[in-house]
């Protein structure tokens, strides 16, 4: 009986340790995240943000991202309160995304439902993806991250 209890404790302990892989951004690391909508009018159609180690920036160009190149923005720094509201997004980044061979996941904005732009520059790895907002077009393993990115973007939007 004692062996079974010890074995259970060891297995649970190992599972907690192996599940918790937290990205810690260093000086040259960042994550860019945002949404884009093609059939849309107004300033909120393209919202792209860059999260660095100790600051958050917003792109002022608001260009629709392409699928062949990294997003080139003109970023300005946002407030510390805004940084604090989104800095934990790195905890939700699905590391399985790094194994994707395509930069386009699903059919982003194909039916005017929008897409997400995600760029990852961490520990020497630099990649980007356009991710469909329609979750039925995206593997389930990315659904929580899609929700979290949208939640963070909503937190950064001006309240009317």
mmCIF file of C-alpha atoms in Angstrom:
data_model
loop_
_atom_site.group_PDB
_atom_site.id
_atom_site.type_symbol
_atom_site.label_atom_id
_atom_site.label_comp_id
_atom_site.label_asym_id
_atom_site.label_seq_id
_atom_site.Cartn_x
_atom_site.Cartn_y
_atom_site.Cartn_z
ATOM 1 C CA UNK A 1 0.000 0.000 0.000
ATOM 2 C CA UNK A 2 2.811 2.406 0.896
ATOM 3 C CA UNK A 3 4.513 1.688 -2.430
ATOM 4 C CA UNK A 4 1.340 2.615 -4.307
ATOM 5 C CA UNK A 5 1.057 5.896 -2.391
ATOM 6 C CA UNK A 6 4.713 6.789 -3.003
ATOM 7 C CA UNK A 7 4.407 5.885 -6.672
ATOM 8 C CA UNK A 8 1.314 8.067 -7.012
ATOM 9 C CA UNK A 9 3.085 11.007 -5.352
ATOM 10 C CA UNK A 10 6.104 10.607 -7.625
ATOM 11 C CA UNK A 11 3.963 10.403 -10.776
ATOM 12 C CA UNK A 12 1.908 13.452 -9.783
ATOM 13 C CA UNK A 13 5.040 15.406 -8.911
ATOM 14 C CA UNK A 14 6.659 14.594 -12.236
ATOM 15 C CA UNK A 15 3.526 15.505 -14.168
ATOM 16 C CA UNK A 16 3.332 18.922 -12.498
ATOM 17 C CA UNK A 17 6.981 19.602 -13.232
ATOM 18 C CA UNK A 18 6.815 18.492 -16.873
ATOM 19 C CA UNK A 19 3.625 20.461 -17.654
ATOM 20 C CA UNK A 20 4.984 23.768 -16.457
ATOM 21 C CA UNK A 21 7.288 25.147 -19.119
ATOM 22 C CA UNK A 22 7.278 28.887 -18.717
ATOM 23 C CA UNK A 23 8.912 31.168 -21.232
ATOM 24 C CA UNK A 24 11.014 33.860 -19.585
ATOM 25 C CA UNK A 25 11.698 36.637 -22.066
ATOM 26 C CA UNK A 26 15.284 37.908 -22.069
ATOM 27 C CA UNK A 27 16.559 41.200 -23.456
ATOM 28 C CA UNK A 28 16.351 40.253 -27.161
ATOM 29 C CA UNK A 29 13.279 38.021 -26.927
ATOM 30 C CA UNK A 30 9.720 39.045 -27.757
ATOM 31 C CA UNK A 31 6.311 37.795 -28.777
ATOM 32 C CA UNK A 32 4.154 39.707 -31.253
ATOM 33 C CA UNK A 33 0.435 39.036 -31.158
ATOM 34 C CA UNK A 34 -2.618 40.599 -32.705
ATOM 35 C CA UNK A 35 -5.691 40.206 -34.826
ATOM 36 C CA UNK A 36 -6.656 41.248 -38.336
ATOM 37 C CA UNK A 37 -9.942 41.533 -40.217
ATOM 38 C CA UNK A 38 -10.075 42.274 -43.940
ATOM 39 C CA UNK A 39 -13.718 43.262 -44.366
ATOM 40 C CA UNK A 40 -13.641 45.813 -41.584
ATOM 41 C CA UNK A 41 -13.596 49.568 -41.123
ATOM 42 C CA UNK A 42 -11.957 51.544 -38.385
ATOM 43 C CA UNK A 43 -8.860 51.545 -36.248
ATOM 44 C CA UNK A 44 -9.576 48.198 -34.559
ATOM 45 C CA UNK A 45 -9.425 46.081 -37.751
ATOM 46 C CA UNK A 46 -5.725 45.377 -37.339
ATOM 47 C CA UNK A 47 -4.268 45.426 -33.834
ATOM 48 C CA UNK A 48 -0.702 44.165 -33.409
ATOM 49 C CA UNK A 49 1.281 44.260 -30.148
ATOM 50 C CA UNK A 50 4.856 43.386 -29.252
ATOM 51 C CA UNK A 51 5.570 42.020 -25.780
ATOM 52 C CA UNK A 52 9.154 42.314 -24.613
ATOM 53 C CA UNK A 53 10.852 41.477 -21.335
ATOM 54 C CA UNK A 54 9.677 44.586 -19.501
ATOM 55 C CA UNK A 55 7.459 46.540 -21.878
ATOM 56 C CA UNK A 56 4.529 46.334 -24.267
ATOM 57 C CA UNK A 57 4.383 48.132 -27.582
ATOM 58 C CA UNK A 58 1.595 48.709 -30.095
ATOM 59 C CA UNK A 59 1.991 48.968 -33.847
ATOM 60 C CA UNK A 60 0.750 52.235 -35.360
ATOM 61 C CA UNK A 61 0.883 51.083 -39.009
ATOM 62 C CA UNK A 62 -2.073 48.690 -38.675
ATOM 63 C CA UNK A 63 -1.151 46.829 -41.869
ATOM 64 C CA UNK A 64 -2.819 43.554 -42.799
ATOM 65 C CA UNK A 65 -0.115 40.892 -42.210
ATOM 66 C CA UNK A 66 1.115 38.718 -45.044
ATOM 67 C CA UNK A 67 1.885 35.023 -44.983
ATOM 68 C CA UNK A 68 5.391 35.222 -46.462
ATOM 69 C CA UNK A 69 7.236 37.677 -44.216
ATOM 70 C CA UNK A 70 7.463 38.773 -40.610
ATOM 71 C CA UNK A 71 5.247 41.721 -39.722
ATOM 72 C CA UNK A 72 7.047 45.042 -40.066
ATOM 73 C CA UNK A 73 5.504 47.526 -37.692
ATOM 74 C CA UNK A 74 6.113 50.917 -36.189
ATOM 75 C CA UNK A 75 5.826 50.193 -32.484
ATOM 76 C CA UNK A 76 5.242 52.684 -29.681
ATOM 77 C CA UNK A 77 5.432 51.884 -25.986
ATOM 78 C CA UNK A 78 2.236 51.475 -23.974
ATOM 79 C CA UNK A 79 1.707 51.992 -20.246
ATOM 80 C CA UNK A 80 3.032 49.791 -17.474
ATOM 81 C CA UNK A 81 -0.563 48.938 -16.515
ATOM 82 C CA UNK A 82 -1.209 47.681 -20.051
ATOM 83 C CA UNK A 83 2.019 45.667 -19.926
ATOM 84 C CA UNK A 84 0.941 44.139 -16.603
ATOM 85 C CA UNK A 85 -2.432 43.139 -18.057
ATOM 86 C CA UNK A 86 -0.901 41.026 -20.846
ATOM 87 C CA UNK A 87 2.574 39.976 -19.701
ATOM 88 C CA UNK A 88 1.383 36.495 -18.745
ATOM 89 C CA UNK A 89 0.406 35.639 -22.343
ATOM 90 C CA UNK A 90 3.764 33.881 -22.734
ATOM 91 C CA UNK A 91 2.528 31.247 -20.263
ATOM 92 C CA UNK A 92 -0.161 30.226 -22.734
ATOM 93 C CA UNK A 93 2.057 29.977 -25.808
ATOM 94 C CA UNK A 94 1.670 26.404 -27.114
ATOM 95 C CA UNK A 95 5.153 25.035 -27.721
ATOM 96 C CA UNK A 96 3.659 22.605 -30.262
ATOM 97 C CA UNK A 97 3.219 25.633 -32.497
ATOM 98 C CA UNK A 98 6.989 25.627 -32.978
ATOM 99 C CA UNK A 99 6.690 22.258 -34.757
ATOM 100 C CA UNK A 100 4.232 23.552 -37.372
ATOM 101 C CA UNK A 101 5.700 23.452 -40.870
ATOM 102 C CA UNK A 102 3.210 25.948 -42.321
ATOM 103 C CA UNK A 103 2.958 29.585 -41.339
ATOM 104 C CA UNK A 104 -0.792 29.570 -42.052
ATOM 105 C CA UNK A 105 -2.974 27.484 -39.752
ATOM 106 C CA UNK A 106 -6.534 27.073 -40.943
ATOM 107 C CA UNK A 107 -7.975 29.710 -43.278
ATOM 108 C CA UNK A 108 -7.474 33.020 -41.466
ATOM 109 C CA UNK A 109 -10.065 35.644 -42.417
ATOM 110 C CA UNK A 110 -11.375 33.517 -45.311
ATOM 111 C CA UNK A 111 -14.971 34.179 -44.310
ATOM 112 C CA UNK A 112 -14.411 37.608 -42.769
ATOM 113 C CA UNK A 113 -14.063 36.108 -39.295
ATOM 114 C CA UNK A 114 -10.498 37.344 -38.934
ATOM 115 C CA UNK A 115 -7.183 35.856 -38.065
ATOM 116 C CA UNK A 116 -4.443 36.108 -35.488
ATOM 117 C CA UNK A 117 -0.861 37.078 -36.137
ATOM 118 C CA UNK A 118 1.664 35.506 -33.749
ATOM 119 C CA UNK A 119 5.410 35.986 -33.940
ATOM 120 C CA UNK A 120 7.851 34.209 -31.669
ATOM 121 C CA UNK A 121 11.425 35.365 -31.153
ATOM 122 C CA UNK A 122 12.817 33.474 -28.200
ATOM 123 C CA UNK A 123 16.168 31.933 -27.394
ATOM 124 C CA UNK A 124 17.376 32.135 -31.011
ATOM 125 C CA UNK A 125 14.151 30.791 -32.564
ATOM 126 C CA UNK A 126 12.247 33.251 -34.769
ATOM 127 C CA UNK A 127 8.969 32.169 -36.395
ATOM 128 C CA UNK A 128 5.521 33.539 -37.193
ATOM 129 C CA UNK A 129 2.040 32.228 -37.943
ATOM 130 C CA UNK A 130 -1.317 33.400 -39.199
ATOM 131 C CA UNK A 131 -3.949 31.505 -37.239
ATOM 132 C CA UNK A 132 -7.606 31.169 -38.139
ATOM 133 C CA UNK A 133 -10.088 32.705 -35.687
ATOM 134 C CA UNK A 134 -12.646 30.044 -36.640
ATOM 135 C CA UNK A 135 -11.682 27.348 -34.158
ATOM 136 C CA UNK A 136 -13.286 24.562 -36.184
ATOM 137 C CA UNK A 137 -10.506 25.162 -38.755
ATOM 138 C CA UNK A 138 -7.715 24.904 -36.172
ATOM 139 C CA UNK A 139 -6.435 21.963 -34.094
ATOM 140 C CA UNK A 140 -7.951 21.847 -30.603
ATOM 141 C CA UNK A 141 -4.485 22.169 -29.058
ATOM 142 C CA UNK A 142 -4.482 25.862 -30.100
ATOM 143 C CA UNK A 143 -7.972 26.819 -28.938
ATOM 144 C CA UNK A 144 -6.960 27.982 -25.458
ATOM 145 C CA UNK A 145 -4.186 30.127 -26.930
ATOM 146 C CA UNK A 146 -6.583 31.681 -29.476
ATOM 147 C CA UNK A 147 -8.951 32.552 -26.623
ATOM 148 C CA UNK A 148 -6.129 33.983 -24.520
ATOM 149 C CA UNK A 149 -4.777 36.150 -27.367
ATOM 150 C CA UNK A 150 -8.271 37.532 -28.020
ATOM 151 C CA UNK A 151 -8.773 38.152 -24.297
ATOM 152 C CA UNK A 152 -5.508 40.103 -24.090
ATOM 153 C CA UNK A 153 -6.324 42.170 -27.190
ATOM 154 C CA UNK A 154 -9.730 43.006 -25.672
ATOM 155 C CA UNK A 155 -8.029 44.184 -22.485
ATOM 156 C CA UNK A 156 -5.938 46.609 -24.534
ATOM 157 C CA UNK A 157 -8.840 48.134 -26.443
ATOM 158 C CA UNK A 158 -10.080 51.571 -25.342
ATOM 159 C CA UNK A 159 -13.305 51.375 -23.385
ATOM 160 C CA UNK A 160 -16.121 53.557 -24.697
#
